[in-house]
Coordinates of C-alpha atoms in Angstrom, one line a residue:
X1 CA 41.8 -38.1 -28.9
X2 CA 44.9 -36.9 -30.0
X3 CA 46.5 -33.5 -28.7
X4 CA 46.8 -31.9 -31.8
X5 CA 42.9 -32.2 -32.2
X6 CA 42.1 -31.3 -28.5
X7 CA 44.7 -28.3 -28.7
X8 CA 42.9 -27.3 -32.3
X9 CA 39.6 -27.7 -30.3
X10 CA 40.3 -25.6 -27.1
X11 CA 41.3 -23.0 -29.5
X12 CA 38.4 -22.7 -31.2
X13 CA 36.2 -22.9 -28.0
X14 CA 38.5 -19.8 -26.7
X15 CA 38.2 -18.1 -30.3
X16 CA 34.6 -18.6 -30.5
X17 CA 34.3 -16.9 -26.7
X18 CA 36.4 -14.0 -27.8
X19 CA 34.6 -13.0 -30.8
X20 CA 31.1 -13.9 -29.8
X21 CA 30.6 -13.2 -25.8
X22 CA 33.9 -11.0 -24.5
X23 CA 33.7 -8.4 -27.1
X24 CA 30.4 -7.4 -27.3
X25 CA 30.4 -7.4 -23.4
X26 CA 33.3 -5.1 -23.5
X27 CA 31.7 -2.7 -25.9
X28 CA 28.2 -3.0 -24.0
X29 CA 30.1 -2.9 -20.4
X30 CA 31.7 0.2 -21.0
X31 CA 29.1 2.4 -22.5
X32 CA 26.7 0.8 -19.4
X33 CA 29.9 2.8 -16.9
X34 CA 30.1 5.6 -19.0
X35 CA 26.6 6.0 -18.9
X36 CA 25.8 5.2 -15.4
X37 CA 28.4 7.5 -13.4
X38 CA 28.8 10.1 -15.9
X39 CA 25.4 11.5 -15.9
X40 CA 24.6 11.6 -12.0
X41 CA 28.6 13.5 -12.3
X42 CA 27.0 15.9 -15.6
X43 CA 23.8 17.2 -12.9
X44 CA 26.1 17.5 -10.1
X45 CA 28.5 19.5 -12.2
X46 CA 25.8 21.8 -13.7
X47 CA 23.3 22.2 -10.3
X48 CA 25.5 21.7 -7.2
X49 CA 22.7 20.3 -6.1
X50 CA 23.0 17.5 -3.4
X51 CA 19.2 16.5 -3.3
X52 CA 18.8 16.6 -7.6
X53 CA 21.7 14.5 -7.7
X54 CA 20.2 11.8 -5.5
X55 CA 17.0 12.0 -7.3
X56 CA 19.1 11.7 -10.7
X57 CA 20.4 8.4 -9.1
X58 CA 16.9 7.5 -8.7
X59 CA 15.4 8.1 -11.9
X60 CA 18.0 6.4 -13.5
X61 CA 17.1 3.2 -12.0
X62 CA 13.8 3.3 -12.0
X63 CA 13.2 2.7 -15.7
X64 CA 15.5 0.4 -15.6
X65 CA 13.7 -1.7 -12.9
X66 CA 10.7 -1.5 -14.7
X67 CA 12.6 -3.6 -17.6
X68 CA 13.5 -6.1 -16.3
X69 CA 10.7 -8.2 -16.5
X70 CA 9.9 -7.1 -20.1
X71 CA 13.7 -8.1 -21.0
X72 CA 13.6 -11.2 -19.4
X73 CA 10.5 -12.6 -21.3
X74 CA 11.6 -11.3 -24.7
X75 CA 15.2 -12.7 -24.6
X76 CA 13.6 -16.3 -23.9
X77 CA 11.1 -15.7 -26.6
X78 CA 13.9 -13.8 -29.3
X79 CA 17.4 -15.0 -28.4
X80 CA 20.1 -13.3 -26.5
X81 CA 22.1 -12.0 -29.7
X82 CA 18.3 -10.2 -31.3
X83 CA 17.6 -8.2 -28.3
X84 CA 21.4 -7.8 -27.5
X85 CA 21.4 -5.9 -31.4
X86 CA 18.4 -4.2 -31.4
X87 CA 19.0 -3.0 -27.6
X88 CA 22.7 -1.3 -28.7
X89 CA 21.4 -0.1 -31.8
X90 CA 18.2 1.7 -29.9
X91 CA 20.5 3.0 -27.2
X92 CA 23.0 4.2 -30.5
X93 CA 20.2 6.2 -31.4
X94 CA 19.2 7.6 -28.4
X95 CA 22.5 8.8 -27.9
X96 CA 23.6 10.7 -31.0
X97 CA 20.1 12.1 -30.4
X98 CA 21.1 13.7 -27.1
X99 CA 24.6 14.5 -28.0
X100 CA 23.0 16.4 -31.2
X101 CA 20.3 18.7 -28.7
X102 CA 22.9 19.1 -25.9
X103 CA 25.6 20.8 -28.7
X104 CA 22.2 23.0 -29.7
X105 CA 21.5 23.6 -26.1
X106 CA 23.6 23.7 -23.7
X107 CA 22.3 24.9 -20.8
X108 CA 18.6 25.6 -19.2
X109 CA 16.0 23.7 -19.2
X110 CA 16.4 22.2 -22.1
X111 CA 19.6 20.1 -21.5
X112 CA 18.3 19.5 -18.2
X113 CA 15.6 17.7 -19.6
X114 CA 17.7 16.0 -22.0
X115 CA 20.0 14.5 -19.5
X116 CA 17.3 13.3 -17.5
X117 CA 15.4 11.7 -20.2
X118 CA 18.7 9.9 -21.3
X119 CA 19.3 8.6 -18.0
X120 CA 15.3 6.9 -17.9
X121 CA 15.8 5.7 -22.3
X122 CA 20.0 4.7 -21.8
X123 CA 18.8 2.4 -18.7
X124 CA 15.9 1.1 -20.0
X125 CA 17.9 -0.1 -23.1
X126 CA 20.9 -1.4 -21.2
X127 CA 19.2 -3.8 -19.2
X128 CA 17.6 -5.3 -22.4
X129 CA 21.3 -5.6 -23.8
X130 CA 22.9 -7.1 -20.1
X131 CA 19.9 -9.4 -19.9
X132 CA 21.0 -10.7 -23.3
X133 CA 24.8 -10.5 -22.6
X134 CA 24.2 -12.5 -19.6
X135 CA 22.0 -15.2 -20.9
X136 CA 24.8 -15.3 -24.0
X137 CA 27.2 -15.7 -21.0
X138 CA 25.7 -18.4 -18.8
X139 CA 25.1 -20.8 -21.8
X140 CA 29.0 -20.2 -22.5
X141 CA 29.3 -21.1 -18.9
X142 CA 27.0 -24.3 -19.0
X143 CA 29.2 -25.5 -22.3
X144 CA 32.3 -25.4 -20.0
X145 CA 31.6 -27.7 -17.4
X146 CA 33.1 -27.9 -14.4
X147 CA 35.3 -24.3 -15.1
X148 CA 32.1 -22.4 -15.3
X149 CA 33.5 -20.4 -12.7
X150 CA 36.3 -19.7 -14.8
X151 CA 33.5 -18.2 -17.7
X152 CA 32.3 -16.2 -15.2
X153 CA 35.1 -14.5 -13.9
X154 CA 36.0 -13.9 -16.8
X155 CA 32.7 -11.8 -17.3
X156 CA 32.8 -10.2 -14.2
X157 CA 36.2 -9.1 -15.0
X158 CA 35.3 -7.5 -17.9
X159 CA 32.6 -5.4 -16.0
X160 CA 35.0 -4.6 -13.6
X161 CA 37.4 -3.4 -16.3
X162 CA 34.4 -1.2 -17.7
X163 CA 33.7 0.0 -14.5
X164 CA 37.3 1.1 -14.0
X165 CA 38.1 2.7 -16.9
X166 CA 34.2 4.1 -17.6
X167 CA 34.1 6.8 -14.8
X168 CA 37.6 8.0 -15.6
X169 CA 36.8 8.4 -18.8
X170 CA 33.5 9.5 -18.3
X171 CA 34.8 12.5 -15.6
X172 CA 37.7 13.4 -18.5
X173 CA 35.0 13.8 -21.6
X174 CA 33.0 16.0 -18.8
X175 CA 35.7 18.7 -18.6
X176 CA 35.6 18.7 -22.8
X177 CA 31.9 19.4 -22.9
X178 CA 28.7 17.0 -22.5
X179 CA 27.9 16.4 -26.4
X180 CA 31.8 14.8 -26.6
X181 CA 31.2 12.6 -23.5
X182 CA 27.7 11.6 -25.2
X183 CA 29.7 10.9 -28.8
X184 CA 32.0 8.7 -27.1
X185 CA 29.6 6.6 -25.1
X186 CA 27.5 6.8 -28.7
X187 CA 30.5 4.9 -30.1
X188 CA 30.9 2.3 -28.1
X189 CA 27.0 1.6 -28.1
X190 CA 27.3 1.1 -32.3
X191 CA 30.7 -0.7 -31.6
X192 CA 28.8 -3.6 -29.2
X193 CA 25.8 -3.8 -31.5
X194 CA 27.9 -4.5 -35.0
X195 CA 30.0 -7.0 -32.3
X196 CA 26.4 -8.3 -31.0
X197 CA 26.0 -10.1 -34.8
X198 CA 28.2 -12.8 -33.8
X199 CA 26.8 -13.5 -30.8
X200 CA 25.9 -17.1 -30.7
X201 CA 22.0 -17.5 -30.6
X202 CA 20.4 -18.3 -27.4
X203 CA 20.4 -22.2 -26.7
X204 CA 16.4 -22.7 -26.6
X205 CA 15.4 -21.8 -29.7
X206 CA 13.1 -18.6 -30.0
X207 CA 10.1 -20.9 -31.5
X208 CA 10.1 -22.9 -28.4
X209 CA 10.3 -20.5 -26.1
X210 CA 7.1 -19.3 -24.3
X211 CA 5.3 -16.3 -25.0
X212 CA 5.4 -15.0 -22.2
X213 CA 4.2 -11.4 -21.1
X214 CA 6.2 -8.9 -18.3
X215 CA 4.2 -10.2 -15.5
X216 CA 4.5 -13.9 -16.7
X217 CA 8.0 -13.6 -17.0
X218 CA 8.7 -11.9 -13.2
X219 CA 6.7 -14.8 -12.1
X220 CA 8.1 -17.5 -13.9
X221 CA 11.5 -15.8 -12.7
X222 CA 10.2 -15.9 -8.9
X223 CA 8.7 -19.6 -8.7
X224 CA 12.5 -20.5 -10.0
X225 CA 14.1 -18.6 -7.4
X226 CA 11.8 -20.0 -4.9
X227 CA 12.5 -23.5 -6.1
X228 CA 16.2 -22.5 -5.4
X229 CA 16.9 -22.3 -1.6
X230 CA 20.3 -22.1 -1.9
X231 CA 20.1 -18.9 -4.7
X232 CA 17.3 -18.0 -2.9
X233 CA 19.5 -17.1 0.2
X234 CA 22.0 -15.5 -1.7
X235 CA 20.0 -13.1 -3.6
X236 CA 18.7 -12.1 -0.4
X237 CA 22.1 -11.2 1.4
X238 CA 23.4 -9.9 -1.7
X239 CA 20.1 -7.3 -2.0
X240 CA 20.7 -6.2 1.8
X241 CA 24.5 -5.8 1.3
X242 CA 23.1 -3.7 -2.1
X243 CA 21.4 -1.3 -0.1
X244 CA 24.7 -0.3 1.5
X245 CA 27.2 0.1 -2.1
X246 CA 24.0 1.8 -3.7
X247 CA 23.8 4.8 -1.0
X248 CA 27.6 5.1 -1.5
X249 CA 27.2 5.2 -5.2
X250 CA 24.4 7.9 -5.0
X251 CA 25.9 9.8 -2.1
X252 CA 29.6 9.6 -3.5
X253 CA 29.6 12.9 -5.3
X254 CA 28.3 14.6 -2.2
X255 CA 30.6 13.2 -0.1
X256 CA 33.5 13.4 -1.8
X257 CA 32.7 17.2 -3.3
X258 CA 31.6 18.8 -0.3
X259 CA 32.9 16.7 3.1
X260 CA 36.5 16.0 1.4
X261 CA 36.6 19.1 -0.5
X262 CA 37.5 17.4 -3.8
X263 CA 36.4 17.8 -7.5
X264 CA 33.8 15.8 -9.4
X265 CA 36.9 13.7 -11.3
X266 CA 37.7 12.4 -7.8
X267 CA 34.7 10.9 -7.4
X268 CA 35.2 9.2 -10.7
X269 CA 38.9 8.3 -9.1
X270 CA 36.8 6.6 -6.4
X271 CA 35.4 4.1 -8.3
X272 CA 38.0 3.4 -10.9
X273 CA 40.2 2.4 -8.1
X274 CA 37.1 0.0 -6.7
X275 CA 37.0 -1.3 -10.2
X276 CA 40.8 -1.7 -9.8
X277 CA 40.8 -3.4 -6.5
X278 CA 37.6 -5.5 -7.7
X279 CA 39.6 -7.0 -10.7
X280 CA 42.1 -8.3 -8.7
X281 CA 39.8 -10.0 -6.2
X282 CA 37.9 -11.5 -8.9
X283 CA 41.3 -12.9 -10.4
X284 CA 42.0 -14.2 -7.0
X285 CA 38.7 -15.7 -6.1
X286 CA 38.8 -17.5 -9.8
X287 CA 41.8 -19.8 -8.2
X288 CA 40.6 -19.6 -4.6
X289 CA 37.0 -21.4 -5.7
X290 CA 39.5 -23.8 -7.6
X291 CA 41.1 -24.8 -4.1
X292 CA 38.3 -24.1 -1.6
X293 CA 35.0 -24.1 -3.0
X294 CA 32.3 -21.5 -3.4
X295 CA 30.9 -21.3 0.1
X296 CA 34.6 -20.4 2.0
X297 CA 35.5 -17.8 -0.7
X298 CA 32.1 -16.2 -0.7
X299 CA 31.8 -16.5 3.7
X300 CA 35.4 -14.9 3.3
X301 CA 34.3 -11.9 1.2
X302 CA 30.8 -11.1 2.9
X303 CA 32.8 -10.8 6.6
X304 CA 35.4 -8.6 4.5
X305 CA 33.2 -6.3 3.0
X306 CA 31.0 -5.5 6.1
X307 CA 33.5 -4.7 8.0
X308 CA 34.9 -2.4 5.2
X309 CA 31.7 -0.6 5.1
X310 CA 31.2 -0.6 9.1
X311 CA 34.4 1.5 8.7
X312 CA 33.4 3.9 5.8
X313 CA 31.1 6.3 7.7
X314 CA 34.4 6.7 9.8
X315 CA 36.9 7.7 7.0
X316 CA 38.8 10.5 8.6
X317 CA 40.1 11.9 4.8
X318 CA 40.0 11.2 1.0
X319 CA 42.4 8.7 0.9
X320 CA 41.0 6.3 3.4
X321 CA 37.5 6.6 2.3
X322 CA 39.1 5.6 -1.4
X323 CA 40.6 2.3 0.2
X324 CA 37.9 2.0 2.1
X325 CA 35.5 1.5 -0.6
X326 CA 37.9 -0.3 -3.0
X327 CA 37.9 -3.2 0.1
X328 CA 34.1 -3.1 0.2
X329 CA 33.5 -3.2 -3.6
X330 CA 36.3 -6.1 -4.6
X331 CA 34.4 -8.2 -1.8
X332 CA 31.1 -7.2 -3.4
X333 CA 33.0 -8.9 -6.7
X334 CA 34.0 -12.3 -5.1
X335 CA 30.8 -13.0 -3.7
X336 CA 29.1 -12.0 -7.0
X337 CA 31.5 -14.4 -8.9
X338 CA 29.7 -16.9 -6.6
X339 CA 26.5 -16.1 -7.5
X340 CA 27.1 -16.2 -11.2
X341 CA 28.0 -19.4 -11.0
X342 CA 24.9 -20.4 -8.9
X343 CA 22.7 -18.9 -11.0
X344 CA 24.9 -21.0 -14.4
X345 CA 24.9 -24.0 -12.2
X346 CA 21.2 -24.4 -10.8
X347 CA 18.8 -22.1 -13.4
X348 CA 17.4 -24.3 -15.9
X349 CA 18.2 -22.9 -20.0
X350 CA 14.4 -22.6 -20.6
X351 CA 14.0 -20.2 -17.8
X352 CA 17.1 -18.4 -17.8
X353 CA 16.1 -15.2 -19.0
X354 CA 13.3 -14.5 -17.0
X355 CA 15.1 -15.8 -13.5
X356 CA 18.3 -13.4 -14.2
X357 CA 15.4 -10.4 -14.6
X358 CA 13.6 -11.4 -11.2
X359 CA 16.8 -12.5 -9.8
X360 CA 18.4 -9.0 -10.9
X361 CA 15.4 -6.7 -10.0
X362 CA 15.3 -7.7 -6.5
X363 CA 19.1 -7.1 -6.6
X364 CA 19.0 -3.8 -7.4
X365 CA 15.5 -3.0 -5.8
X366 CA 17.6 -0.9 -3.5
X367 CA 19.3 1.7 -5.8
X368 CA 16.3 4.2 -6.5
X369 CA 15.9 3.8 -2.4
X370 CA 19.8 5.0 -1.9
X371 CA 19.0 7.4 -4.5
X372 CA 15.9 8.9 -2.6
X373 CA 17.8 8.1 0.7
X374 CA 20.4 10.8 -0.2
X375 CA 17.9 13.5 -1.5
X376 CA 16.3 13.5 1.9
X377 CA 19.5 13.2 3.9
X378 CA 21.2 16.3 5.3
X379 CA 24.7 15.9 3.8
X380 CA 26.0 16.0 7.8
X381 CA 24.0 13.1 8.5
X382 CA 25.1 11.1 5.6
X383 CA 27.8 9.2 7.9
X384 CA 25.2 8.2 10.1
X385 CA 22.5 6.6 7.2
X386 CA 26.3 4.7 5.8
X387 CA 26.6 3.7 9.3
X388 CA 22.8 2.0 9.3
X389 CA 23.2 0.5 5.9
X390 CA 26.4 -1.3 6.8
X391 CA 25.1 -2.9 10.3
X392 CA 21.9 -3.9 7.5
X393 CA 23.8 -5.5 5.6
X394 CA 26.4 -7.5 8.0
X395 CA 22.9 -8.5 9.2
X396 CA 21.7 -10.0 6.0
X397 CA 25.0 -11.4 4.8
X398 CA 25.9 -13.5 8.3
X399 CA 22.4 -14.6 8.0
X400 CA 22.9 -15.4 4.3
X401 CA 26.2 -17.5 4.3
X402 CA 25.1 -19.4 8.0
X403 CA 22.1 -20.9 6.2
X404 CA 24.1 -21.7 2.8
X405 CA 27.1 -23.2 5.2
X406 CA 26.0 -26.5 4.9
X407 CA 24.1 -26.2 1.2
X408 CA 25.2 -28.8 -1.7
X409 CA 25.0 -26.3 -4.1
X410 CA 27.8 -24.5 -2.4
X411 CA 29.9 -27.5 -1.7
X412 CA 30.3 -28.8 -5.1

């Protein structure tokens, strides 16, 4: 072929990426941050209440959890870019919505319930959006071969970039008022749904797919994973090591509020600077997989971040806990660049959606737990439940990586 032709075809390949999987993450990615730490930030702010933020950490994920198999199924049997619309365009809604009653309503019990009920409807609608924005993702990463890795670093960057730039943001909208953080986040949820239309559809066609109902789907999803040793093994260290980032997300406004003495847009600091720190390991694990593989980058990162977390429940200040974190959660990103490209790798295209649902519920089975953890801590003790979590999940990880050490999957 001449070069012309296969220059004029990597260009479109790149263009067609751009336009129809990296925006519409972007958009979706950043409303999902926005979203995620601004509102557990909005009840601290307003109730100064360690335990009601924890359980605000909770009900957020619970709804969402409770999607997953429902998102799963209907993205097999609709297509990725349908339920990717539809899900921005209901969470769109349910935005203006809230932003309207909290300008109304302020304060009491009214905005109260507001916020919580957009925590449970946001979630629920998110995960029927990232279940889409995945599936869109791993079929661009099946199209590209051997650099599927490259695809999903790419995505994981992008989620890291929300992530950095959402809480920031997020914290900076909070000191203007509620209803303009809600606006904002309201934007960028109509922005990814007019960018969702050219999405390219899902590569099984709707037709074809099976009907499948919540249950059937979480099932289907599970007999993959079983099927799977080598994700298998993976998702389980990775849901262990979960346990430990999810108390620190749910416990880092208590923390860094009352132990540090800091305000609420530190906290959002915290995990912009993770974000930060995560970007750059995920560039760096993107050429390191090139040279060494998946199984030494991943080992590498697992023994990185346990030992970062071993050391967060003894953070003498701010600053270090910062760092700190930052370590732990840019390991958490090169070991789930690994798994993304398991899962692209090994999950067959007719069952894709419904193994990313059972494959991501079990992943973050442990949030709602850190959430309920840290309503029923003492905020003294809080050092010593870290210290628990982070001996957990060393546990699980060495475990994890030991077993795949030897796993073809991991080797190619």
């Amino acid at each position: 072929m001449p070069r012309h032709a296969r220059h004029a075809r990597h260009a479109r390949h790149t263009a067609g990426l751009l336009r129809g999987i990296y925006l519409p993450r972007t958009a979706d990615a950043l409303a999902f941050a926005m979203s995620t730490y601004g509102i557990p930030l909005l009840v601290l702010a307003t109730t100064r209440s360690a335990a009601l933020t924890g359980l605000a950490f909770a009900l957020e994920w619970i709804p969402r959890l409770a999607a997953f198999g429902w998102a799963g199924a209907v993205v097999d049997r609709r297509g990725a870019s349908v339920v990717f619309f539809l899900a921005s365009i209901g969470r769109t809604l349910a935005l203006a919505a809230g932003a309207v009653v909290l300008y109304l309503y302020p304060a009491g019990i009214v905005a109260s319930v507001t916020v919580m009920a957009l925590a449970a409807i946001t979630g629920v609608l998110t995960e029927f959006s990232y279940i889409a924005a995945e599936t869109a993702g791993a079929a661009a990463g099946r199209r590209a071969g051997p650099q599927a890795h490259r695809v999903q670093a790419v995505l994981l960057g992008i989620d890291q970039t929300a992530t950095l730039a959402g809480p920031a943001l997020a914290g900076l909208l909070l000191l203007a008022g509620p209803p303009q953080m809600l606006a904002v986040i309201t934007v960028l949820s109509l922005l990814a749904a007019l960018l969702a239309l050219r999405t390219p559809p899902s590569p099984v066609a709707p037709a074809r797919a099976p009907k499948n109902s919540t249950g059937a789907g979480l099932i289907t999803g599970w007999r993959t994973i079983r099927s799977l040793p080598a994700l298998g093994w993976l998702v389980t260290g990775l849901t262990l090591s979960n346990l430990a980032t999810g108390f620190l997300q749910a416990a880092g406004p208590v923390i860094v509020v009352n132990h540090y003495g800091q305000s609420t847009t530190a906290v959002g600091l915290v995990w912009s600077a993770a974000a930060a720190a995560t970007l750059l390991a995920v560039t760096v694990c993107r050429f390191a997989i090139d040279r060494l593989g998946l199984w030494p980058v991943g080992a590498a990162c697992a023994a990185l971040g346990s030992l970062a977390c071993l050391a967060v429940s003894q953070a003498p200040d701010y600053l270090s806990y910062l760092v700190l974190v930052a370590v732990l959660m840019s390991a958490e990103g090169g070991m789930t660049v690994v798994l993304r490209t398991l899962r692209s790798r090994l999950i067959p295209p007719d069952r894709f959606g419904s193994t990313l649902s059972a494959t991501i519920l079990i992943l973050l089975l442990p949030f709602p737990v850190a959430g309920v953890l840290t309503a029923i801590t003492p905020p003294g003790a809080l050092g010593h439940v870290i210290t628990g979590c982070a001996a957990l999940q060393a546990l699980g990880l060495f475990l994890s990586f030991a077993r795949l050490r030897t796993d073809p999957a991991l080797r190619t």
